[in-house]
XYZ file of C-alpha atoms in Angstrom:
437
model
C -70.978 21.812 -3.939
C -71.937 25.557 -6.093
C -74.402 22.501 -7.855
C -77.862 22.365 -6.750
C -77.556 18.430 -7.496
C -76.268 19.116 -3.739
C -79.013 20.014 -2.167
C -78.670 19.631 1.316
C -74.595 20.723 1.301
C -75.951 23.956 -0.601
C -78.811 24.593 1.657
C -76.466 23.622 4.896
C -74.374 26.352 3.178
C -76.990 28.965 2.728
C -77.628 28.659 6.017
C -74.715 28.863 7.979
C -73.338 31.501 5.231
C -76.350 33.732 6.847
C -76.332 33.183 10.119
C -72.443 33.858 10.267
C -73.935 37.411 8.188
C -76.185 37.793 11.287
C -74.066 37.355 14.482
C -70.709 39.121 12.955
C -73.099 42.240 11.929
C -74.252 41.949 15.258
C -70.725 41.913 16.750
C -69.689 45.201 14.341
C -71.669 47.290 16.467
C -69.501 46.948 19.253
C -66.639 48.771 17.153
C -65.989 52.141 17.876
C -67.399 54.111 15.271
C -65.621 57.390 15.482
C -67.358 59.090 12.261
C -71.027 59.408 11.403
C -70.737 56.603 8.959
C -73.289 53.927 8.119
C -70.648 51.335 8.055
C -68.588 50.168 11.507
C -64.789 50.827 10.646
C -64.557 46.994 11.018
C -66.981 45.147 8.801
C -66.197 41.419 9.904
C -68.871 40.029 7.667
C -67.807 41.016 4.722
C -64.640 38.983 5.037
C -66.953 35.744 6.626
C -69.369 36.076 2.997
C -66.081 35.685 0.754
C -64.591 33.316 2.575
C -68.167 31.471 2.584
C -68.271 32.416 -1.388
C -64.761 30.841 -1.562
C -65.579 27.539 -0.560
C -69.087 26.822 -0.981
C -69.570 28.528 -4.428
C -71.791 31.716 -5.681
C -75.038 30.123 -4.335
C -73.463 31.425 -0.872
C -74.466 35.291 -1.582
C -77.914 33.771 -1.331
C -76.761 33.431 2.433
C -75.030 36.725 2.021
C -78.505 38.431 1.473
C -80.514 37.030 3.766
C -77.970 37.137 6.900
C -77.683 41.033 6.502
C -81.429 41.797 5.724
C -81.885 41.069 9.657
C -78.645 43.819 10.663
C -80.919 46.048 8.303
C -84.287 46.071 10.266
C -82.942 44.913 14.278
C -79.804 46.199 14.391
C -79.604 49.808 13.081
C -82.556 51.197 14.446
C -85.331 52.589 12.282
C -84.037 51.744 8.995
C -86.588 52.052 6.553
C -87.838 48.611 4.586
C -86.648 50.027 1.194
C -82.976 49.986 2.671
C -83.222 47.284 4.491
C -83.303 45.073 1.484
C -81.305 47.564 -0.945
C -77.959 47.883 1.240
C -77.052 44.122 1.494
C -77.581 44.026 -2.074
C -74.308 46.607 -1.956
C -72.478 43.711 -0.101
C -73.918 40.580 -2.405
C -72.203 42.780 -5.330
C -69.085 43.419 -3.465
C -68.718 39.371 -2.648
C -69.548 38.563 -6.249
C -66.879 40.673 -7.312
C -64.381 39.529 -4.996
C -64.953 35.635 -6.125
C -64.689 36.472 -9.599
C -61.313 38.156 -9.503
C -60.203 35.564 -7.396
C -61.484 32.093 -8.999
C -61.471 33.799 -12.680
C -59.040 36.343 -13.023
C -56.385 34.847 -10.915
C -56.956 31.300 -12.305
C -53.705 29.803 -9.890
C -55.487 31.289 -6.902
C -55.060 28.639 -3.562
C -57.282 29.514 -1.220
C -54.742 27.602 1.352
C -52.241 30.659 0.735
C -49.804 27.739 -0.560
C -47.533 30.486 -2.191
C -46.680 34.268 -1.725
C -48.377 34.812 -5.636
C -51.762 33.225 -3.498
C -51.322 36.565 -0.619
C -50.773 39.095 -3.658
C -53.772 37.812 -5.362
C -55.500 38.090 -2.902
C -54.022 41.380 -1.216
C -54.478 43.380 -4.555
C -57.849 41.957 -5.793
C -60.018 41.008 -3.432
C -60.182 44.231 -0.908
C -60.010 47.398 -2.242
C -61.962 47.018 -5.652
C -65.213 45.116 -4.309
C -65.512 47.259 -1.327
C -64.960 50.533 -3.080
C -68.321 48.986 -5.406
C -69.837 47.959 -2.546
C -69.224 51.317 -0.677
C -70.843 53.479 -4.069
C -73.780 51.208 -4.021
C -74.614 51.804 -0.417
C -73.877 55.335 -0.264
C -76.442 55.659 -3.367
C -78.885 53.581 -2.505
C -78.958 55.710 1.287
C -79.063 58.904 -0.972
C -82.065 57.899 -2.796
C -83.662 56.900 0.408
C -82.605 60.022 2.524
C -81.656 62.135 0.065
C -79.475 64.023 2.354
C -76.486 63.013 1.459
C -74.144 66.227 0.448
C -71.381 66.220 -1.883
C -68.626 66.948 1.191
C -70.041 64.406 3.273
C -70.519 61.401 0.240
C -66.741 60.859 -0.976
C -65.419 60.822 3.205
C -68.393 58.605 3.927
C -67.985 56.007 1.158
C -64.250 56.100 1.902
C -64.342 55.107 5.170
C -67.245 52.577 4.346
C -64.757 51.260 1.590
C -62.340 50.864 4.283
C -64.152 49.011 6.851
C -65.261 46.179 4.480
C -61.746 45.934 2.691
C -60.185 45.255 6.378
C -62.869 43.134 6.917
C -61.783 40.817 3.998
C -58.607 41.103 4.952
C -58.425 40.288 8.570
C -61.321 37.317 8.607
C -61.303 35.633 4.777
C -58.082 34.062 5.679
C -58.560 33.502 9.020
C -61.314 31.206 7.828
C -59.801 29.698 4.927
C -56.434 28.960 6.929
C -58.080 27.290 10.149
C -60.917 25.684 8.549
C -60.322 22.204 8.091
C -57.734 22.140 11.327
C -59.312 19.761 13.527
C -59.776 17.220 10.469
C -56.481 17.452 9.731
C -54.876 17.663 13.337
C -57.845 15.593 15.372
C -54.708 15.688 18.418
C -53.312 19.556 18.034
C -49.802 19.578 17.498
C -47.461 21.816 18.428
C -47.566 23.811 15.755
C -51.022 24.524 16.532
C -50.858 24.864 20.643
C -48.010 27.369 20.541
C -50.210 29.688 17.922
C -53.232 29.944 20.173
C -50.825 30.194 23.370
C -49.131 33.085 21.229
C -52.592 34.954 20.393
C -53.410 34.981 24.058
C -50.625 36.028 25.326
C -51.072 39.326 22.147
C -54.921 39.390 23.456
C -53.747 39.738 26.926
C -51.095 42.729 26.387
C -53.915 44.364 24.510
C -56.139 44.045 26.590
C -53.256 45.542 29.087
C -52.874 48.440 26.617
C -56.653 49.476 26.018
C -56.830 49.591 29.685
C -53.331 51.783 30.568
C -51.681 48.706 32.525
C -47.793 48.902 32.006
C -48.567 50.462 28.773
C -44.449 51.187 27.657
C -43.515 47.455 28.827
C -46.335 45.890 26.678
C -45.306 47.755 23.903
C -42.156 46.866 23.766
C -42.595 43.273 24.291
C -45.477 43.310 22.534
C -43.747 43.373 18.386
C -41.274 40.701 19.435
C -43.817 38.068 20.806
C -45.959 38.818 17.544
C -43.086 37.915 15.257
C -41.798 35.565 17.371
C -45.499 33.613 17.375
C -45.736 34.145 13.567
C -42.620 32.870 12.521
C -42.826 29.577 14.937
C -46.156 29.008 13.768
C -46.491 30.429 10.394
C -49.108 31.708 8.815
C -51.918 30.138 10.661
C -50.175 32.605 14.056
C -49.830 35.586 11.383
C -53.863 35.542 10.717
C -54.798 35.266 14.635
C -52.070 37.962 15.471
C -53.564 40.023 12.387
C -56.967 40.065 13.732
C -55.829 40.623 17.383
C -53.907 43.778 16.438
C -56.542 45.259 15.068
C -58.182 45.536 18.081
C -55.513 48.045 19.332
C -57.193 50.310 16.317
C -60.350 49.309 17.207
C -61.748 50.309 20.003
C -63.798 47.699 21.844
C -66.584 48.839 23.890
C -68.992 46.069 25.048
C -70.789 47.455 28.247
C -72.585 50.354 26.173
C -76.208 49.139 25.269
C -77.327 49.064 21.617
C -80.041 52.149 21.953
C -77.120 54.603 23.675
C -74.666 53.339 21.137
C -77.113 54.197 18.075
C -77.988 57.990 19.890
C -74.498 58.465 19.550
C -73.020 57.127 16.534
C -75.952 56.287 14.112
C -77.028 59.288 11.609
C -80.743 57.652 11.587
C -81.121 57.751 14.999
C -79.868 61.394 16.065
C -80.167 64.361 13.747
C -78.930 66.721 16.462
C -77.403 69.555 14.898
C -74.152 68.824 16.466
C -74.136 65.435 14.155
C -74.917 67.850 11.106
C -71.742 69.950 11.900
C -69.935 67.279 12.372
C -70.682 65.651 9.156
C -69.952 69.085 7.626
C -66.683 68.684 8.502
C -66.081 64.899 7.753
C -64.796 65.553 4.769
C -61.965 68.525 4.946
C -60.581 66.092 8.303
C -60.589 62.460 6.691
C -56.762 63.439 5.820
C -56.119 64.098 9.469
C -58.463 61.553 10.964
C -57.103 58.558 13.107
C -59.525 56.009 11.756
C -57.419 56.860 8.124
C -54.620 56.252 9.847
C -55.693 53.026 11.677
C -56.407 51.692 8.594
C -53.321 52.297 6.644
C -51.513 50.455 9.957
C -54.051 47.741 9.768
C -52.848 47.141 6.251
C -49.150 47.033 6.796
C -49.708 44.812 9.799
C -50.824 42.047 6.863
C -49.292 42.928 4.613
C -46.095 42.653 6.855
C -47.406 39.496 8.956
C -48.801 37.541 5.940
C -45.815 37.189 3.877
C -43.083 36.852 7.516
C -45.765 33.698 7.937
C -45.621 31.744 4.773
C -42.355 32.809 4.509
C -41.803 30.465 7.752
C -44.243 27.629 6.320
C -41.951 27.205 3.472
C -39.028 26.912 5.306
C -40.429 24.428 7.998
C -41.499 22.565 5.201
C -38.546 22.488 3.540
C -36.748 21.654 6.811
C -39.272 18.542 7.533
C -38.887 17.410 3.773
C -35.003 17.184 4.365
C -35.433 15.717 7.365
C -37.772 12.966 6.479
C -35.208 12.503 3.802
C -32.309 12.553 5.964
C -34.421 10.084 8.606
C -34.812 7.127 5.511
C -31.301 7.244 4.437
C -30.396 6.477 8.136
C -27.968 9.439 7.246
C -27.679 13.215 9.844
C -26.323 16.610 9.389
C -24.257 17.718 12.040
C -21.863 20.655 12.984
C -19.322 21.205 15.440
C -17.783 24.041 16.719
C -14.910 25.288 19.645
C -17.553 26.149 22.146
C -20.092 23.813 21.650
C -18.696 20.570 20.125
C -20.506 18.601 18.436
C -24.380 18.200 17.458
C -25.925 16.158 15.045
C -29.163 16.615 13.972
C -30.831 13.517 14.051
C -31.296 12.430 17.832
C -31.704 8.495 16.398
C -28.151 8.809 14.787
C -26.417 10.833 17.805
C -27.144 8.346 19.943
C -25.245 5.450 17.780
C -22.065 7.368 18.269
C -19.808 8.358 21.711
C -19.301 11.510 22.569
C -15.528 11.490 22.197
C -16.082 10.223 18.603
C -14.387 11.881 15.598
C -16.497 13.099 12.386
C -13.595 15.144 11.014
C -9.837 15.974 10.892
C -8.995 19.185 11.595
C -5.706 19.345 9.551
C -7.975 18.882 6.654
C -10.526 22.055 5.720
C -12.940 19.610 3.542
C -12.650 15.583 3.048
C -14.852 12.453 4.111
C -13.749 9.719 6.731
C -15.046 5.789 7.959
C -16.622 6.272 11.370
C -17.558 3.423 13.311
C -20.522 3.140 15.979
C -20.408 2.376 19.956
C -21.943 -1.119 18.811
C -19.701 -2.832 16.765
C -22.768 -4.499 14.794
C -24.304 -1.192 13.519
C -23.132 -0.324 9.711
C -20.169 1.992 9.616
C -20.904 5.749 8.269
C -18.915 7.893 6.259
C -18.409 11.261 7.483
C -18.076 14.346 5.033
C -17.806 17.669 6.589
C -16.323 20.917 5.431
C -14.326 23.729 7.556
C -16.559 27.083 7.631
C -14.736 29.257 10.147
C -11.348 29.216 11.229
C -8.864 30.876 14.329
C -5.758 33.513 13.318
C -3.976 30.740 13.777
C -5.532 28.483 10.979
C -6.959 26.314 13.399
C -10.917 25.221 12.936
C -13.559 26.723 14.811
C -16.435 25.840 12.777
C -17.089 22.888 11.531
C -20.746 21.493 9.437
C -20.970 18.015 7.397
C -23.585 14.872 6.843
C -23.479 11.596 8.578
C -23.934 9.135 5.834
C -24.875 5.568 7.055
C -23.030 2.636 5.287
C -25.649 0.381 5.741
C -27.446 0.169 2.301
C -23.995 0.179 0.639
C -22.459 -2.868 2.625
C -25.670 -4.654 1.657
C -25.225 -4.346 -2.157
C -21.793 -5.274 -1.880
C -22.383 -8.547 0.054
C -25.568 -9.286 -2.847
C -22.752 -8.370 -5.404
C -20.705 -10.478 -3.758
C -22.501 -13.306 -3.361
C -24.364 -13.318 -6.546
C -20.491 -13.145 -7.734
C -19.418 -16.586 -6.421
C -22.834 -18.036 -7.452
C -22.045 -17.006 -10.877
C -17.973 -18.731 -10.215
C -19.660 -22.126 -8.936
C -22.283 -21.567 -11.769
C -19.479 -21.991 -14.087
C -17.589 -24.242 -12.121
C -20.643 -26.664 -12.564
C -21.010 -26.144 -16.300
C -17.275 -27.171 -16.913
C -17.661 -30.154 -15.016
C -20.968 -31.400 -16.913
C -19.203 -30.374 -20.285
C -15.405 -30.698 -19.907
C -15.067 -29.813 -23.757
């Protein structure tokens, strides 16, 4: 896809990459900017740019550059033309560096996040150094253009600029990579997809209520269990959705404010009042205590916690699915018994073969095997293996686990061997008659 030989595909990728940059740059203006900095506290366009280049190849960097120019010319107010063309170059360098680290340095990186190592590669290599490089370049371009940045504000604004771009990659890139082909893989969404979406909507409703002070204490108590249940149930899909939604708790969204009001309040180019200058002079000393830095730290903790949890859930579910498929192929099933609940046979197909009062183990023996017969005498028998995992003080079993193994294949093999033996005897008998000497 990164070859010009596939021009229609490459040009379409560049076009859609540019459109995504325009839309996400526009959307980032709705995110409350707590400090007088050039970058919004969360810059989702950086995450979409990295995902586009990982999927489409280095030619997508052209789309990143073209898509960010309109945001500088039209969204941010009166920006000089030279700055509008220079600042997107910082994001292009950031995306190219992140792509290089993931594709060339971490050669085993899988953009579907199939292993824990893929997550480590992404979280360690992609956000930090590229975002810091972009921030340094961006602030340097601004310093050359306006010559108004002092040493005090330069360091603090570089850090906030870098944190905004890094957060955009941590949140948006996995979301795009994980959900990119969900409609092709699941034309009719399966149960896990529906649970992920419904859980995400529930989390979004809670976040909306918390932001507006509705039942804040109760919602804060219910939010973590819902998030962790959703992530554990739906895997890394749910983790990527919930991380994005939880970021709304950290960055106040104000869609009701028009852009001109926001720019007058937030952007340094359109507001040169004395209180703005005073606020900028104190920014460096306040950075450590600033809630923005704490928000970025919490956001990173959310992602570092939820992404591995979702991936671990996917691994567990995949392993269980493989075991279930193997059991179904062998017409076998795991089973368990407890004094309170009785028998539980995992496979529904195997469970319906046996009566409720069947005995799959001998309570007098802690481990062993026995032959059991289905309700239908025409069905092949099963061999039940068991082991007792919990006993009472008197030695009676309290919990037993085991496996039911179908003997149908063994009986077929035995019948075939018996038939072959009979046929061999008949052949030998015939030979002796034809050749008596």
